[in-house]
Coordinates of C-alpha atoms in Angstrom, one line a residue:
M197 CA 2.8 -2.0 22.4
K198 CA 2.4 -5.2 24.4
K199 CA -0.6 -3.9 26.3
F200 CA -2.1 -2.6 23.1
F201 CA -1.8 -5.9 21.2
G202 CA -3.1 -7.9 24.2
S203 CA -6.2 -5.8 24.4
V204 CA -6.7 -6.0 20.6
F205 CA -6.4 -9.7 20.3
G206 CA -8.9 -10.2 23.1
M207 CA -11.5 -8.5 21.0
F208 CA -11.7 -11.2 18.3
S209 CA -13.2 -14.7 18.4
E210 CA -11.5 -15.8 15.3
D211 CA -8.1 -15.7 13.6
M212 CA -7.3 -12.3 12.1
G213 CA -5.0 -10.6 9.6
I214 CA -3.5 -7.1 9.5
D215 CA -2.1 -5.1 6.6
L216 CA -0.7 -2.0 8.1
G217 CA 0.1 0.2 5.1
T218 CA 1.5 3.6 4.5
S219 CA -1.7 4.8 3.0
N220 CA -4.3 2.5 4.5
T221 CA -4.8 0.1 7.4
L222 CA -6.8 -3.0 6.7
I223 CA -8.0 -5.7 9.1
C224 CA -9.7 -8.9 8.2
V225 CA -11.2 -11.7 10.3
K226 CA -11.4 -15.4 9.2
N227 CA -14.8 -16.1 7.7
K228 CA -15.8 -12.4 7.9
G229 CA -13.5 -10.8 5.4
I230 CA -12.3 -7.2 5.5
I231 CA -13.8 -5.5 8.5
L232 CA -11.8 -2.3 8.4
N233 CA -10.3 -0.2 5.7
E234 CA -9.2 3.4 6.7
P235 CA -6.5 5.8 5.7
S236 CA -3.4 5.5 8.0
I237 CA -3.7 9.2 8.9
V238 CA -4.3 10.9 12.3
T239 CA -5.0 14.4 13.5
I240 CA -3.1 15.1 16.7
D241 CA -2.7 17.9 19.3
S242 CA 0.9 19.1 18.6
K243 CA 1.6 19.6 22.3
T244 CA -0.1 16.7 24.0
K245 CA 0.2 14.2 21.1
E246 CA -3.4 13.3 21.8
I247 CA -5.2 11.9 18.8
I248 CA -8.2 14.1 17.8
E249 CA -9.3 12.2 14.7
I250 CA -8.3 9.2 12.6
G251 CA -8.8 7.7 9.1
E252 CA -10.9 9.3 6.5
K253 CA -12.0 12.2 8.8
A254 CA -8.4 13.0 9.5
R255 CA -7.6 12.9 5.7
Q256 CA -10.3 15.4 5.1
Q257 CA -8.7 17.8 7.6
M258 CA -5.3 17.8 5.9
G259 CA -4.3 21.4 5.2
R260 CA -7.3 22.8 7.0
L261 CA -6.2 22.7 10.7
P262 CA -5.7 25.6 13.1
D263 CA -2.5 26.2 15.0
G264 CA -1.9 23.5 17.6
L265 CA -3.3 20.7 15.5
E266 CA -1.6 18.7 12.7
T267 CA -2.2 15.7 10.5
K268 CA 0.4 12.9 10.5
K269 CA 1.1 9.7 8.7
P270 CA 2.7 7.5 11.3
L271 CA 3.9 5.0 8.7
R272 CA 6.4 6.1 6.1
D273 CA 7.9 4.3 3.2
G274 CA 6.2 1.1 4.2
V275 CA 7.4 1.0 7.8
I276 CA 6.3 2.4 11.2
S277 CA 8.0 5.7 11.8
E278 CA 6.1 6.7 15.0
Y279 CA 5.2 3.7 17.2
D280 CA 3.2 5.6 19.9
I281 CA 1.0 7.3 17.4
T282 CA 0.6 4.1 15.4
E283 CA -0.5 2.2 18.5
K284 CA -3.1 4.9 19.4
M285 CA -4.4 5.0 15.8
L286 CA -4.9 1.2 15.7
R287 CA -6.6 1.2 19.1
M288 CA -9.1 3.8 17.8
F289 CA -9.6 1.9 14.5
L290 CA -10.5 -1.2 16.4
K291 CA -13.1 0.5 18.5
K292 CA -15.0 0.7 15.2
V293 CA -14.9 -3.0 14.9
K294 CA -17.5 -5.4 16.4
R295 CA -16.0 -7.2 19.3
G296 CA -16.0 -10.9 20.2
G297 CA -15.2 -12.6 23.5
F298 CA -12.3 -14.9 22.7
S299 CA -8.6 -14.3 23.3
S300 CA -5.3 -15.7 22.0
P301 CA -6.1 -15.9 18.3
R302 CA -3.7 -16.9 15.5
I303 CA -2.7 -13.9 13.5
V304 CA -1.1 -13.4 10.1
I305 CA 0.7 -10.1 9.6
C306 CA 1.8 -8.7 6.3
V307 CA 5.3 -7.3 6.0
P308 CA 7.2 -5.6 3.1
A309 CA 9.5 -7.8 1.1
G310 CA 12.4 -5.6 2.1
V311 CA 12.0 -5.8 5.8
T312 CA 15.0 -7.0 7.8
P313 CA 15.2 -10.1 10.0
V314 CA 15.5 -7.9 13.0
E315 CA 12.3 -6.1 12.1
K316 CA 10.5 -9.4 11.4
R317 CA 11.5 -10.8 14.8
A318 CA 10.3 -7.7 16.6
V319 CA 6.9 -8.0 15.0
V320 CA 6.5 -11.7 16.1
E321 CA 7.9 -11.2 19.6
V322 CA 5.6 -8.3 20.4
A323 CA 2.6 -10.3 19.1
L324 CA 3.5 -13.4 21.1
E325 CA 4.3 -11.6 24.3
A326 CA 1.0 -9.7 24.0
G327 CA -1.0 -12.9 24.1
A328 CA -1.4 -14.2 20.5
R329 CA -1.5 -17.9 20.3
E330 CA 0.6 -17.9 17.2
A331 CA 2.0 -15.1 15.1
H332 CA 3.0 -15.6 11.4
L333 CA 4.4 -13.3 8.7
V334 CA 3.7 -13.2 5.0
E335 CA 5.5 -10.9 2.6
E336 CA 3.4 -8.5 0.6
P337 CA 4.0 -9.8 -3.0
M338 CA 3.2 -13.3 -1.9
A339 CA 0.0 -12.2 -0.2
A340 CA -0.9 -10.2 -3.3
A341 CA -0.4 -13.2 -5.6
I342 CA -2.6 -15.3 -3.4
G343 CA -5.2 -12.5 -3.2
I344 CA -5.6 -12.4 -7.0
G345 CA -6.0 -16.1 -7.3
L346 CA -2.6 -17.3 -8.5
N347 CA -1.5 -20.8 -7.7
V348 CA 1.7 -20.0 -5.9
F349 CA 2.6 -23.6 -5.3
E350 CA 3.2 -24.5 -9.0
P351 CA 6.8 -24.5 -10.4
E352 CA 5.9 -21.9 -13.0
G353 CA 7.2 -18.4 -12.3
H354 CA 4.9 -15.4 -11.6
L355 CA 6.0 -11.8 -11.6
I356 CA 4.1 -9.5 -9.2
V357 CA 4.4 -5.7 -9.1
D358 CA 2.7 -4.3 -6.0
I359 CA 2.6 -0.5 -6.1
G360 CA 1.5 0.7 -2.6
G361 CA 1.5 4.0 -0.8
G362 CA 5.1 4.1 0.6
T363 CA 6.9 1.4 -1.4
S364 CA 6.6 -0.6 -4.6
E365 CA 7.6 -4.2 -4.6
V366 CA 8.6 -6.4 -7.5
A367 CA 8.9 -10.1 -6.9
V368 CA 9.3 -13.3 -8.9
L369 CA 7.4 -16.2 -7.2
S370 CA 7.7 -20.0 -7.7
V371 CA 7.0 -23.1 -5.7
A372 CA 5.6 -21.1 -2.7
G373 CA 8.6 -18.9 -2.4
I374 CA 10.1 -15.6 -3.6
R375 CA 13.0 -16.1 -5.9
E376 CA 13.9 -12.5 -6.7
K377 CA 12.6 -9.3 -5.1
S378 CA 13.0 -5.6 -4.8
S379 CA 11.4 -3.2 -2.4
F380 CA 11.9 0.5 -3.2
K381 CA 10.5 3.8 -2.1
V382 CA 8.8 4.8 -5.3
A383 CA 5.0 4.6 -5.0
G384 CA 1.8 6.5 -4.2
D385 CA 3.4 9.1 -2.0
K386 CA 6.0 9.9 -4.6
F387 CA 3.2 10.2 -7.2
D388 CA 1.4 12.8 -5.0
A389 CA 4.7 14.8 -4.5
A390 CA 5.3 14.8 -8.3
I391 CA 1.9 16.2 -9.0
V392 CA 2.4 19.0 -6.4
D393 CA 5.8 19.9 -8.0
Y394 CA 4.3 19.8 -11.5
I395 CA 1.4 22.2 -10.7
R396 CA 3.8 24.5 -8.8
Q397 CA 6.1 24.8 -11.8
K398 CA 3.5 24.9 -14.5
D399 CA 0.8 27.1 -12.9
N400 CA 2.7 28.9 -10.1
L401 CA 0.1 27.3 -7.8
N402 CA 0.7 25.7 -4.4
I403 CA -1.6 22.8 -3.8
G404 CA -1.8 20.4 -0.8
I405 CA -1.0 16.7 -0.8
K406 CA -4.7 15.9 -0.4
S407 CA -5.5 17.8 -3.6
A408 CA -2.7 16.0 -5.4
E409 CA -4.0 12.6 -4.1
D410 CA -7.5 13.6 -5.3
L411 CA -6.1 14.4 -8.8
K412 CA -4.3 11.0 -8.9
K413 CA -7.3 9.0 -7.9
Q414 CA -9.9 10.8 -10.0
I415 CA -8.1 11.6 -13.2
G416 CA -4.7 9.9 -12.8
A417 CA -3.2 8.4 -15.9
V418 CA 0.2 7.5 -17.2
V419 CA -0.4 7.3 -21.0
N420 CA -2.1 9.8 -23.4
K421 CA -5.2 8.4 -25.0
D422 CA -7.8 9.9 -27.3
Q423 CA -8.6 13.6 -26.7
K424 CA -12.1 12.6 -25.5
D425 CA -10.5 10.7 -22.6
D426 CA -8.6 13.8 -21.5
I427 CA -10.9 14.6 -18.6
Y428 CA -10.2 17.4 -16.1
L429 CA -10.7 18.2 -12.4
E430 CA -11.0 21.7 -11.0
I431 CA -8.8 22.2 -7.9
S432 CA -8.0 25.2 -5.7
G433 CA -4.6 26.4 -4.4
K434 CA -2.6 29.5 -3.5
N435 CA -1.0 31.5 -6.3
F436 CA 2.7 32.0 -5.6
L437 CA 2.8 35.4 -7.2
T438 CA -0.2 37.0 -5.6
G439 CA -0.6 34.9 -2.5
L440 CA -4.4 34.7 -3.3
P441 CA -6.6 31.6 -3.7
K442 CA -7.0 30.5 -7.3
N443 CA -8.9 27.7 -9.1
I444 CA -7.5 25.9 -12.1
Q445 CA -8.6 23.0 -14.3
V446 CA -6.1 20.1 -14.4
Y447 CA -6.3 17.6 -17.2
S448 CA -5.6 13.9 -17.2
S449 CA -2.9 14.5 -19.9
E450 CA -1.1 16.8 -17.4
I451 CA -1.0 14.0 -14.8
V452 CA 0.6 11.8 -17.5
D453 CA 3.4 14.4 -17.8
A454 CA 3.7 14.8 -14.0
L455 CA 4.1 11.0 -13.4
G456 CA 6.2 10.1 -16.4
E457 CA 9.6 9.9 -14.7
I458 CA 8.2 8.3 -11.5
V459 CA 6.6 5.4 -13.5
Q460 CA 9.7 4.9 -15.5
L461 CA 11.7 4.3 -12.3
I462 CA 9.3 1.4 -11.5
I463 CA 9.7 0.0 -15.0
D464 CA 13.5 0.2 -14.7
E465 CA 13.3 -1.7 -11.4
I466 CA 11.2 -4.4 -13.1
K467 CA 13.9 -4.7 -15.8
V468 CA 16.5 -5.2 -13.1
I469 CA 14.5 -8.1 -11.5
L470 CA 14.0 -9.7 -15.0
E471 CA 17.7 -9.5 -15.7
R472 CA 18.4 -11.3 -12.4
T473 CA 15.7 -14.0 -13.0
S474 CA 16.7 -17.5 -14.2
P475 CA 16.0 -18.3 -17.9
E476 CA 13.4 -20.9 -16.9
L477 CA 11.4 -18.5 -14.8
A478 CA 11.9 -15.6 -17.3
S479 CA 10.4 -17.9 -19.9
D480 CA 7.3 -18.5 -17.7
I481 CA 6.9 -14.8 -17.1
K482 CA 7.1 -14.0 -20.8
K483 CA 4.2 -16.5 -21.5
E484 CA 2.1 -15.5 -18.5
G485 CA 2.9 -11.8 -18.2
I486 CA 3.2 -9.4 -15.3
Y487 CA 0.5 -8.8 -12.6
V488 CA 0.2 -5.3 -11.2
T489 CA -1.6 -4.8 -7.8
G490 CA -1.9 -2.1 -5.2
G491 CA -3.3 1.4 -5.5
G492 CA -0.9 2.2 -8.3
A493 CA -2.6 -0.4 -10.5
L494 CA -5.6 2.0 -10.7
L495 CA -3.7 4.6 -12.7
K496 CA -5.2 4.6 -16.1
G497 CA -2.9 3.1 -18.7
I498 CA -0.2 1.8 -16.4
D499 CA -0.6 -1.7 -17.8
K500 CA -0.1 -0.4 -21.4
K501 CA 2.9 1.8 -20.2
I502 CA 4.7 -1.2 -18.6
S503 CA 3.8 -3.6 -21.4
D504 CA 5.0 -1.2 -24.2
N505 CA 8.3 -0.7 -22.4
L506 CA 9.0 -4.4 -21.6
E507 CA 7.1 -6.1 -24.5
I508 CA 5.4 -8.4 -22.0
K509 CA 1.7 -8.7 -21.3
V510 CA 0.5 -6.9 -18.2
T511 CA -2.6 -7.8 -16.3
I512 CA -4.5 -5.6 -13.8
P513 CA -6.6 -8.1 -11.7
D514 CA -10.0 -7.5 -10.2
D515 CA -9.8 -5.5 -7.0
P516 CA -6.0 -4.8 -7.2
L517 CA -6.3 -2.3 -4.2
N518 CA -7.2 -5.1 -1.8
A519 CA -5.1 -7.9 -3.3
V520 CA -2.8 -8.1 -0.2
I521 CA -5.6 -8.2 2.5
N522 CA -7.6 -10.6 0.3
G523 CA -4.5 -12.9 0.2
I524 CA -4.2 -12.8 4.0
N525 CA -7.8 -13.7 4.3
T526 CA -7.3 -16.7 2.0
I527 CA -4.4 -17.9 4.2
L528 CA -6.6 -17.6 7.3
K529 CA -9.3 -19.7 5.6
D530 CA -6.9 -22.6 4.8
F531 CA -4.0 -22.1 7.1
S532 CA -2.5 -25.6 6.8
K533 CA -2.4 -25.4 3.0
Y534 CA -0.8 -22.0 2.9
S535 CA 1.6 -22.4 5.8
R536 CA 4.4 -23.0 3.3
V537 CA 4.2 -19.4 2.1
L538 CA 4.8 -17.9 5.5
V539 CA 8.3 -16.6 6.3
S540 CA 10.5 -17.1 9.4
P541 CA 11.5 -13.9 11.2
D542 CA 15.1 -15.0 10.5
T543 CA 14.6 -15.2 6.7
D544 CA 16.8 -12.9 4.7
Y545 CA 17.1 -13.7 1.0

């Protein structure tokens, strides 16, 4: 890891930020914005562990590989599960990026709100030992709030719900800090698994995770609307009874049924956070509403679903998918101003 980070940091002439997500890896550079956004997926040789392909090309290979090759997500539930593969994946991602000639940058790394002090210290120590001039951490809900343009320094409370690939995070922010938070493993990956289970039970059809993800992204919804909005997508799978390939049409209303219980778990967690929030901050949230970011914010009707359950206004900001990396980029542009929002490796609320 040290050798890897040292070689990476030497590539860039300016400060950089990294959002290493379960679903996607994003990298930004100060004054240049996002320079890389790829799925955090690799195709590897099962025996040698050599990486054959990464990113979108690896995603397209899911479920289509011959014996001896496999696709992997080296990050699960918001944390690194396979360090060696993650290191190699990042190395290959960065080959796609234009290189500079200056070493020892300042870096800002995004970490989940639920990460432990030990894990925070490990991230900082690896970065510093590898040659970073400075290494700083920001928690995902804070970065998301900054990325959507909220004034995180004011005393008023803000409630952020960031629905990522491996985890969802609910946090109440005020005066440049997180007052209440929850990080839980109910997010995009669970949505995909729920769709696979639904299609299997309803149609006796076995579909892959990639097909489920395509359904989620293209026709995913969590509330039933007018019949004219009930669009469909044709997918292929293997019939459990005959063992033969079969095509079916899946409607948006079916995705609503598939994701109902999963979305309710997120709503229930928001309720828990609101119950723990002070009356003053709860009053602010009631007036301002809830902000939903991350890939889950793109599910049609999720704002209405949450709002109807909690009787609080819900806002989906522009570009919710990139809220976190946009927030990191904002921090890089005015580091002295935003230094208050950064967290110590020893911080544990």
